Amino acid sequence: KTANDILTQLQQNTDTAQFNKMMREDAGINAVSGIYANSFNTGKDQFQKSDWENAYNSFKTSAHWSNYIIKNGFSQNPDKNAIDTFPVLYAGYAAHNAAGTDSAGTGYKNPAMEDSAEAIFVQLADRQIHIPEMAAMYQYMIQYYQIKKDNANVSKYLALAKQYYPDKNDLWSALETQGMLSGNGVDDIIKNYKDKQATGSLTEDQYVQIGQSLAGAEKSLKDTAKLSEVNRTAIDAFEKAFALNPNNGLYAYNIAVLNYGDFNHLDDQYYANRGEGAALKAKRDAIEQQEHPLADTSIYWFDKAYTILSAKTSREQQETVCGNNSIKSLASLYQWKMSKAQGHDPQSY
């Protein structure tokens, strides 16, 4: 009999005694082990050649026969529900690579193949298997659920990844930040930020990335109320980063610039309401009342930024530019305060 003949008979046999006889006396186990090993080795060769779909099929075949050996009690592992990790894992990796990502990085060229990869990964992860070779698997799972906007599973597998592979915390942190910054616009970013902020788990780098993302987004906003919310959230993120690293003058500078931006928006409104009449004067007075605390806050942070940056003996170009800009902004703000104090507040003037 050929190996294929034996394999066919084994799968069709429902007589336990006859099955065991074939496995033990008729070289059945050798036939099964042979196709298991050959399929695995073929899959390895195909994987190394980036022949992803064929590698996936070969590893699936290997995993099928490995499972056949285990569940029928012919493995050294007494657990008949066990998984032979490597053929299953590499079937998942091959499927993931075959799926590919689209040019925008927000989906897959072959979503069905990625779904197959994910089903395999879940099978392994839910058994709490976490050998060194599986770190990439958790990365792919997190990214998959981020694309699906399945926050529950993102949180679940991100927590496991951090627990199993703490040496890759930079990767997990980057993925977490990427998830917070993805979505349909600033509303999603702010919501994601507030949700994560409530857990107290954000890092200095994450605060900075969120602050930068929101600070960049505000340039395209026209809605005054939304612009204010975005600026306030960006300021909050930079303030938290500064609290974690109070020697970083650039964080202080960004806080100052964002507050100064709010001040300038108000100043534009102030001058837009120039003219005679009690109504316009009342509007200007109300705007000016909002400007004063923003001017003071901006001065505080520009001064702090300059103090930290000027104390550095070795500065990068950006730090030098920001230090010089801090001086210019301080001069403008003090000039504004002097103009407001002149004639009616001699002490402040």
Tab-separated table of C-alpha atoms in Angstrom:
chain	number	residue	atom	x	y	z
A	1	LYS	CA	0.000	0.000	0.000
A	2	THR	CA	1.121	3.543	-0.681
A	3	ALA	CA	1.135	6.189	2.033
A	4	ASN	CA	-1.873	7.845	0.388
A	5	ASP	CA	-3.768	4.533	0.408
A	6	ILE	CA	-3.086	4.147	4.118
A	7	LEU	CA	-4.103	7.766	4.859
A	8	THR	CA	-7.371	7.310	2.969
A	9	GLN	CA	-8.178	4.096	4.846
A	10	LEU	CA	-7.320	5.668	8.186
A	11	GLN	CA	-9.671	8.596	7.657
A	12	GLN	CA	-12.505	6.344	6.455
A	13	ASN	CA	-12.131	3.712	9.175
A	14	THR	CA	-14.725	3.840	11.944
A	15	ASP	CA	-13.729	0.561	13.607
A	16	THR	CA	-11.525	1.507	16.580
A	17	ALA	CA	-9.789	-1.851	16.785
A	18	GLN	CA	-9.079	-1.892	13.049
A	19	PHE	CA	-7.915	1.730	13.189
A	20	ASN	CA	-5.464	1.000	16.013
A	21	LYS	CA	-4.194	-2.060	14.135
A	22	MET	CA	-3.552	0.008	11.023
A	23	MET	CA	-1.798	2.715	13.010
A	24	ARG	CA	0.450	0.272	14.856
A	25	GLU	CA	0.957	-2.686	12.548
A	26	ASP	CA	0.413	-1.358	9.042
A	27	ALA	CA	2.765	1.624	9.210
A	28	GLY	CA	-0.171	4.032	9.532
A	29	ILE	CA	1.650	6.259	11.993
A	30	ASN	CA	4.621	6.401	9.637
A	31	ALA	CA	2.385	7.509	6.771
A	32	VAL	CA	0.735	10.202	8.885
A	33	SER	CA	4.047	11.385	10.346
A	34	GLY	CA	5.572	11.442	6.891
A	35	ILE	CA	2.957	13.690	5.336
A	36	TYR	CA	2.990	15.895	8.459
A	37	ALA	CA	6.764	16.403	8.229
A	38	ASN	CA	6.841	16.738	4.439
A	39	SER	CA	4.063	19.333	4.461
A	40	PHE	CA	5.770	21.317	7.196
A	41	ASN	CA	9.137	21.315	5.413
A	42	THR	CA	7.488	22.239	2.111
A	43	GLY	CA	5.711	25.090	3.882
A	44	LYS	CA	9.011	26.330	5.305
A	45	ASP	CA	10.592	26.400	1.837
A	46	GLN	CA	7.585	28.206	0.370
A	47	PHE	CA	7.507	30.667	3.275
A	48	GLN	CA	11.181	31.537	2.765
A	49	LYS	CA	10.429	32.190	-0.919
A	50	SER	CA	7.481	34.454	0.004
A	51	ASP	CA	5.093	32.026	-1.679
A	52	TRP	CA	2.529	32.866	0.962
A	53	GLU	CA	-0.646	31.141	-0.231
A	54	ASN	CA	1.074	27.837	-0.973
A	55	ALA	CA	2.928	28.067	2.336
A	56	TYR	CA	-0.401	28.631	4.070
A	57	ASN	CA	-1.882	25.516	2.451
A	58	SER	CA	1.185	23.410	3.272
A	59	PHE	CA	1.227	24.483	6.912
A	60	LYS	CA	-2.529	23.861	7.118
A	61	THR	CA	-1.978	20.317	5.828
A	62	SER	CA	0.802	19.787	8.345
A	63	ALA	CA	-1.359	21.136	11.165
A	64	HIS	CA	-4.261	18.909	10.077
A	65	TRP	CA	-2.192	15.718	10.359
A	66	SER	CA	-0.536	16.860	13.552
A	67	ASN	CA	-3.996	17.352	15.035
A	68	TYR	CA	-4.976	13.924	13.707
A	69	ILE	CA	-2.062	12.324	15.584
A	70	ILE	CA	-2.805	14.194	18.810
A	71	LYS	CA	-6.564	13.705	18.983
A	72	ASN	CA	-6.240	9.970	18.250
A	73	GLY	CA	-3.811	9.458	21.108
A	74	PHE	CA	-0.661	8.725	19.112
A	75	SER	CA	1.273	11.730	20.404
A	76	GLN	CA	3.543	11.875	23.443
A	77	ASN	CA	1.286	14.659	24.673
A	78	PRO	CA	-1.531	13.087	26.717
A	79	ASP	CA	-3.781	16.112	26.080
A	80	LYS	CA	-5.880	15.157	23.059
A	81	ASN	CA	-7.007	18.786	22.714
A	82	ALA	CA	-3.463	20.159	22.469
A	83	ILE	CA	-2.172	22.181	19.514
A	84	ASP	CA	1.065	21.639	17.646
A	85	THR	CA	2.115	25.276	17.844
A	86	PHE	CA	4.529	25.762	14.953
A	87	PRO	CA	2.549	24.519	11.934
A	88	VAL	CA	-0.522	26.350	13.245
A	89	LEU	CA	1.401	29.556	13.974
A	90	TYR	CA	3.134	29.626	10.612
A	91	ALA	CA	-0.115	28.881	8.803
A	92	GLY	CA	-1.353	32.083	10.457
A	93	TYR	CA	1.759	34.046	9.497
A	94	ALA	CA	1.551	32.823	5.897
A	95	ALA	CA	-2.134	33.792	5.732
A	96	HIS	CA	-1.355	37.239	7.162
A	97	ASN	CA	1.407	37.815	4.624
A	98	ALA	CA	-0.837	36.576	1.810
A	99	ALA	CA	-3.539	39.043	2.876
A	100	GLY	CA	-1.257	42.063	2.479
A	101	THR	CA	-2.154	45.602	3.509
A	102	ASP	CA	-3.622	48.228	1.233
A	103	SER	CA	-1.667	51.313	0.206
A	104	ALA	CA	-3.246	53.429	2.940
A	105	GLY	CA	-2.462	50.872	5.621
A	106	THR	CA	-6.070	50.901	6.757
A	107	GLY	CA	-7.198	47.523	5.408
A	108	TYR	CA	-6.164	44.342	3.626
A	109	LYS	CA	-5.854	43.472	-0.031
A	110	ASN	CA	-7.329	40.058	0.741
A	111	PRO	CA	-9.584	40.507	3.802
A	112	ALA	CA	-10.779	36.883	3.767
A	113	MET	CA	-7.217	35.625	4.090
A	114	GLU	CA	-6.576	37.985	7.000
A	115	ASP	CA	-9.764	36.707	8.655
A	116	SER	CA	-8.310	33.185	8.311
A	117	ALA	CA	-5.055	34.356	9.898
A	118	GLU	CA	-6.953	35.959	12.757
A	119	ALA	CA	-8.977	32.800	13.443
A	120	ILE	CA	-5.697	30.898	13.751
A	121	PHE	CA	-4.120	33.534	16.000
A	122	VAL	CA	-7.149	33.600	18.302
A	123	GLN	CA	-6.965	29.826	18.607
A	124	LEU	CA	-3.397	30.136	19.899
A	125	ALA	CA	-3.861	33.261	22.003
A	126	ASP	CA	-6.941	31.974	23.786
A	127	ARG	CA	-4.892	28.985	24.922
A	128	GLN	CA	-2.447	31.479	26.481
A	129	ILE	CA	0.408	30.229	24.309
A	130	HIS	CA	3.189	32.828	24.190
A	131	ILE	CA	6.504	31.525	22.910
A	132	PRO	CA	9.096	34.104	21.707
A	133	GLU	CA	8.177	33.521	18.057
A	134	MET	CA	4.633	34.735	18.715
A	135	ALA	CA	5.291	38.412	19.522
A	136	ALA	CA	4.539	39.365	15.910
A	137	MET	CA	1.272	37.446	16.131
A	138	TYR	CA	0.045	39.730	18.910
A	139	GLN	CA	1.112	42.761	16.869
A	140	TYR	CA	-0.944	41.572	13.891
A	141	MET	CA	-3.943	40.847	16.126
A	142	ILE	CA	-3.894	44.315	17.657
A	143	GLN	CA	-3.641	45.935	14.220
A	144	TYR	CA	-6.435	43.739	12.869
A	145	TYR	CA	-8.835	44.764	15.617
A	146	GLN	CA	-7.804	48.414	15.314
A	147	ILE	CA	-8.818	48.314	11.652
A	148	LYS	CA	-12.076	46.618	12.674
A	149	LYS	CA	-12.548	49.311	15.373
A	150	ASP	CA	-13.089	46.516	17.888
A	151	ASN	CA	-11.788	48.304	20.984
A	152	ALA	CA	-12.617	45.448	23.346
A	153	ASN	CA	-10.347	43.013	21.526
A	154	VAL	CA	-7.672	45.662	21.008
A	155	SER	CA	-7.554	46.154	24.774
A	156	LYS	CA	-7.654	42.408	25.431
A	157	TYR	CA	-4.747	41.454	23.196
A	158	LEU	CA	-2.736	44.596	23.921
A	159	ALA	CA	-2.851	43.710	27.627
A	160	LEU	CA	-1.688	40.162	26.862
A	161	ALA	CA	1.096	41.442	24.607
A	162	LYS	CA	2.362	43.763	27.348
A	163	GLN	CA	2.208	40.913	29.860
A	164	TYR	CA	3.948	38.311	27.684
A	165	TYR	CA	6.513	40.509	25.911
A	166	PRO	CA	7.499	43.426	28.185
A	167	ASP	CA	10.767	43.759	26.259
A	168	LYS	CA	8.713	45.076	23.339
A	169	ASN	CA	6.920	47.803	25.282
A	170	ASP	CA	8.014	50.430	22.741
A	171	LEU	CA	6.116	48.508	20.055
A	172	TRP	CA	3.000	48.066	22.187
A	173	SER	CA	3.080	51.741	23.146
A	174	ALA	CA	3.396	52.777	19.492
A	175	LEU	CA	0.466	50.562	18.508
A	176	GLU	CA	-1.619	51.933	21.358
A	177	THR	CA	-0.861	55.507	20.284
A	178	GLN	CA	-1.591	54.660	16.662
A	179	GLY	CA	-4.971	53.361	17.753
A	180	MET	CA	-5.738	56.543	19.667
A	181	LEU	CA	-4.813	58.721	16.698
A	182	SER	CA	-6.782	56.704	14.154
A	183	GLY	CA	-10.437	57.364	13.431
A	184	ASN	CA	-12.620	59.820	11.619
A	185	GLY	CA	-11.100	63.050	12.923
A	186	VAL	CA	-10.294	65.064	16.016
A	187	ASP	CA	-13.441	63.960	17.848
A	188	ASP	CA	-12.218	60.356	17.791
A	189	ILE	CA	-8.719	61.373	18.886
A	190	ILE	CA	-10.070	63.388	21.810
A	191	LYS	CA	-12.414	60.583	22.881
A	192	ASN	CA	-9.650	57.968	22.646
A	193	TYR	CA	-7.316	60.240	24.583
A	194	LYS	CA	-9.813	60.838	27.377
A	195	ASP	CA	-10.627	57.136	27.614
A	196	LYS	CA	-6.945	56.204	27.919
A	197	GLN	CA	-6.174	59.137	30.176
A	198	ALA	CA	-8.797	57.872	32.619
A	199	THR	CA	-6.821	54.637	33.018
A	200	GLY	CA	-3.615	56.494	33.914
A	201	SER	CA	-1.583	54.309	31.578
A	202	LEU	CA	-0.280	56.833	29.025
A	203	THR	CA	3.447	57.382	28.610
A	204	GLU	CA	5.383	60.601	28.044
A	205	ASP	CA	5.861	59.786	24.361
A	206	GLN	CA	2.162	59.060	23.913
A	207	TYR	CA	1.199	62.386	25.459
A	208	VAL	CA	3.586	64.150	23.082
A	209	GLN	CA	2.307	62.351	19.981
A	210	ILE	CA	-1.299	63.135	20.880
A	211	GLY	CA	-0.435	66.764	21.596
A	212	GLN	CA	1.382	67.098	18.273
A	213	SER	CA	-1.412	65.406	16.344
A	214	LEU	CA	-4.075	67.705	17.792
A	215	ALA	CA	-1.896	70.808	17.447
A	216	GLY	CA	-1.470	69.990	13.759
A	217	ALA	CA	-5.170	69.276	13.259
A	218	GLU	CA	-6.298	72.633	14.618
A	219	LYS	CA	-4.876	74.432	11.567
A	220	SER	CA	-7.639	73.003	9.386
A	221	LEU	CA	-10.516	73.735	11.781
A	222	LYS	CA	-12.978	76.575	11.228
A	223	ASP	CA	-15.419	75.903	14.066
A	224	THR	CA	-14.348	78.182	16.944
A	225	ALA	CA	-15.774	75.955	19.672
A	226	LYS	CA	-14.126	72.844	18.216
A	227	LEU	CA	-10.841	74.701	17.772
A	228	SER	CA	-10.895	75.654	21.443
A	229	GLU	CA	-11.611	72.062	22.526
A	230	VAL	CA	-8.802	70.713	20.348
A	231	ASN	CA	-6.344	73.314	21.688
A	232	ARG	CA	-7.321	72.648	25.302
A	233	THR	CA	-6.839	68.905	24.825
A	234	ALA	CA	-3.474	69.400	23.098
A	235	ILE	CA	-2.366	71.670	25.942
A	236	ASP	CA	-3.488	69.076	28.484
A	237	ALA	CA	-1.456	66.382	26.712
A	238	PHE	CA	1.706	68.536	26.605
A	239	GLU	CA	1.243	69.551	30.249
A	240	LYS	CA	1.079	65.901	31.250
A	241	ALA	CA	4.198	65.153	29.201
A	242	PHE	CA	5.967	68.076	30.909
A	243	ALA	CA	4.902	66.796	34.335
A	244	LEU	CA	6.658	63.520	33.489
A	245	ASN	CA	9.733	65.292	32.109
A	246	PRO	CA	10.012	68.847	33.499
A	247	ASN	CA	13.435	69.351	31.893
A	248	ASN	CA	12.050	69.338	28.365
A	249	GLY	CA	11.811	72.949	27.253
A	250	LEU	CA	10.104	72.054	23.987
A	251	TYR	CA	7.085	70.733	25.881
A	252	ALA	CA	6.835	74.049	27.727
A	253	TYR	CA	7.230	75.917	24.445
A	254	ASN	CA	4.381	73.956	22.823
A	255	ILE	CA	2.117	74.721	25.788
A	256	ALA	CA	2.997	78.404	25.470
A	257	VAL	CA	2.388	78.467	21.705
A	258	LEU	CA	-1.024	76.831	22.031
A	259	ASN	CA	-2.110	79.257	24.753
A	260	TYR	CA	-0.753	82.149	22.719
A	261	GLY	CA	-2.757	80.864	19.750
A	262	ASP	CA	-5.941	81.064	21.800
A	263	PHE	CA	-4.932	84.566	22.905
A	264	ASN	CA	-4.402	85.679	19.293
A	265	HIS	CA	-7.795	84.301	18.229
A	266	LEU	CA	-9.382	86.435	20.933
A	267	ASP	CA	-7.319	89.450	19.924
A	268	ASP	CA	-8.575	89.054	16.345
A	269	GLN	CA	-12.123	89.099	17.701
A	270	TYR	CA	-11.289	92.175	19.783
A	271	TYR	CA	-10.206	94.139	16.721
A	272	ALA	CA	-13.121	92.812	14.675
A	273	ASN	CA	-15.391	94.631	17.121
A	274	ARG	CA	-13.770	98.034	16.802
A	275	GLY	CA	-16.034	101.021	16.545
A	276	GLU	CA	-18.190	103.409	18.534
A	277	GLY	CA	-21.106	102.482	20.728
A	278	ALA	CA	-21.792	100.822	24.038
A	279	ALA	CA	-22.581	97.439	22.525
A	280	LEU	CA	-19.232	97.136	20.736
A	281	LYS	CA	-17.361	98.392	23.800
A	282	ALA	CA	-19.102	95.770	25.962
A	283	LYS	CA	-18.026	93.057	23.511
A	284	ARG	CA	-14.427	94.291	23.564
A	285	ASP	CA	-14.415	94.428	27.371
A	286	ALA	CA	-15.718	90.851	27.586
A	287	ILE	CA	-13.065	89.645	25.131
A	288	GLU	CA	-10.318	91.488	26.999
A	289	GLN	CA	-11.321	89.812	30.242
A	290	GLN	CA	-10.672	86.432	28.557
A	291	GLU	CA	-7.377	87.639	27.073
A	292	HIS	CA	-5.680	88.567	30.336
A	293	PRO	CA	-5.452	85.062	31.879
A	294	LEU	CA	-4.329	83.636	28.527
A	295	ALA	CA	-1.631	86.288	28.241
A	296	ASP	CA	-0.412	85.480	31.766
A	297	THR	CA	-0.424	81.732	31.067
A	298	SER	CA	1.440	82.229	27.797
A	299	ILE	CA	4.040	84.387	29.534
A	300	TYR	CA	4.499	81.765	32.242
A	301	TRP	CA	5.192	78.970	29.755
A	302	PHE	CA	7.302	81.019	27.337
A	303	ASP	CA	9.435	82.109	30.286
A	304	LYS	CA	9.753	78.526	31.491
A	305	ALA	CA	10.637	77.317	27.995
A	306	TYR	CA	13.318	79.988	27.580
A	307	THR	CA	14.762	79.308	31.046
A	308	ILE	CA	15.106	75.580	30.370
A	309	LEU	CA	16.364	75.903	26.802
A	310	SER	CA	18.864	78.690	27.511
A	311	ALA	CA	20.368	76.655	30.365
A	312	LYS	CA	21.345	73.858	27.988
A	313	THR	CA	24.999	73.928	27.001
A	314	SER	CA	24.383	71.885	23.883
A	315	ARG	CA	21.216	72.765	21.987
A	316	GLU	CA	19.741	71.366	18.813
A	317	GLN	CA	18.691	73.864	16.145
A	318	GLN	CA	14.996	73.471	16.986
A	319	GLU	CA	15.715	74.245	20.648
A	320	THR	CA	17.649	77.384	19.686
A	321	VAL	CA	14.847	78.585	17.404
A	322	CYS	CA	12.199	77.924	20.049
A	323	GLY	CA	14.251	79.754	22.668
A	324	ASN	CA	14.606	82.802	20.420
A	325	ASN	CA	10.898	82.716	19.530
A	326	SER	CA	10.056	82.599	23.232
A	327	ILE	CA	11.859	85.911	23.755
A	328	LYS	CA	10.021	87.530	20.831
A	329	SER	CA	6.654	86.294	22.075
A	330	LEU	CA	7.378	87.458	25.611
A	331	ALA	CA	8.205	90.928	24.294
A	332	SER	CA	4.922	91.069	22.353
A	333	LEU	CA	2.864	89.886	25.303
A	334	TYR	CA	4.446	92.343	27.735
A	335	GLN	CA	3.891	95.110	25.211
A	336	TRP	CA	0.208	94.148	25.079
A	337	LYS	CA	-0.046	94.147	28.874
A	338	MET	CA	1.622	97.571	29.041
A	339	SER	CA	-0.815	98.983	26.499
A	340	LYS	CA	-3.754	97.743	28.549
A	341	ALA	CA	-2.345	99.104	31.828
A	342	GLN	CA	-1.317	102.494	30.446
A	343	GLY	CA	-3.336	105.351	31.826
A	344	HIS	CA	-5.439	103.423	34.338
A	345	ASP	CA	-3.145	100.959	36.155
A	346	PRO	CA	0.161	102.720	36.925
A	347	GLN	CA	1.464	99.932	39.171
A	348	SER	CA	1.033	97.231	36.530
A	349	TYR	CA	2.347	99.563	33.836
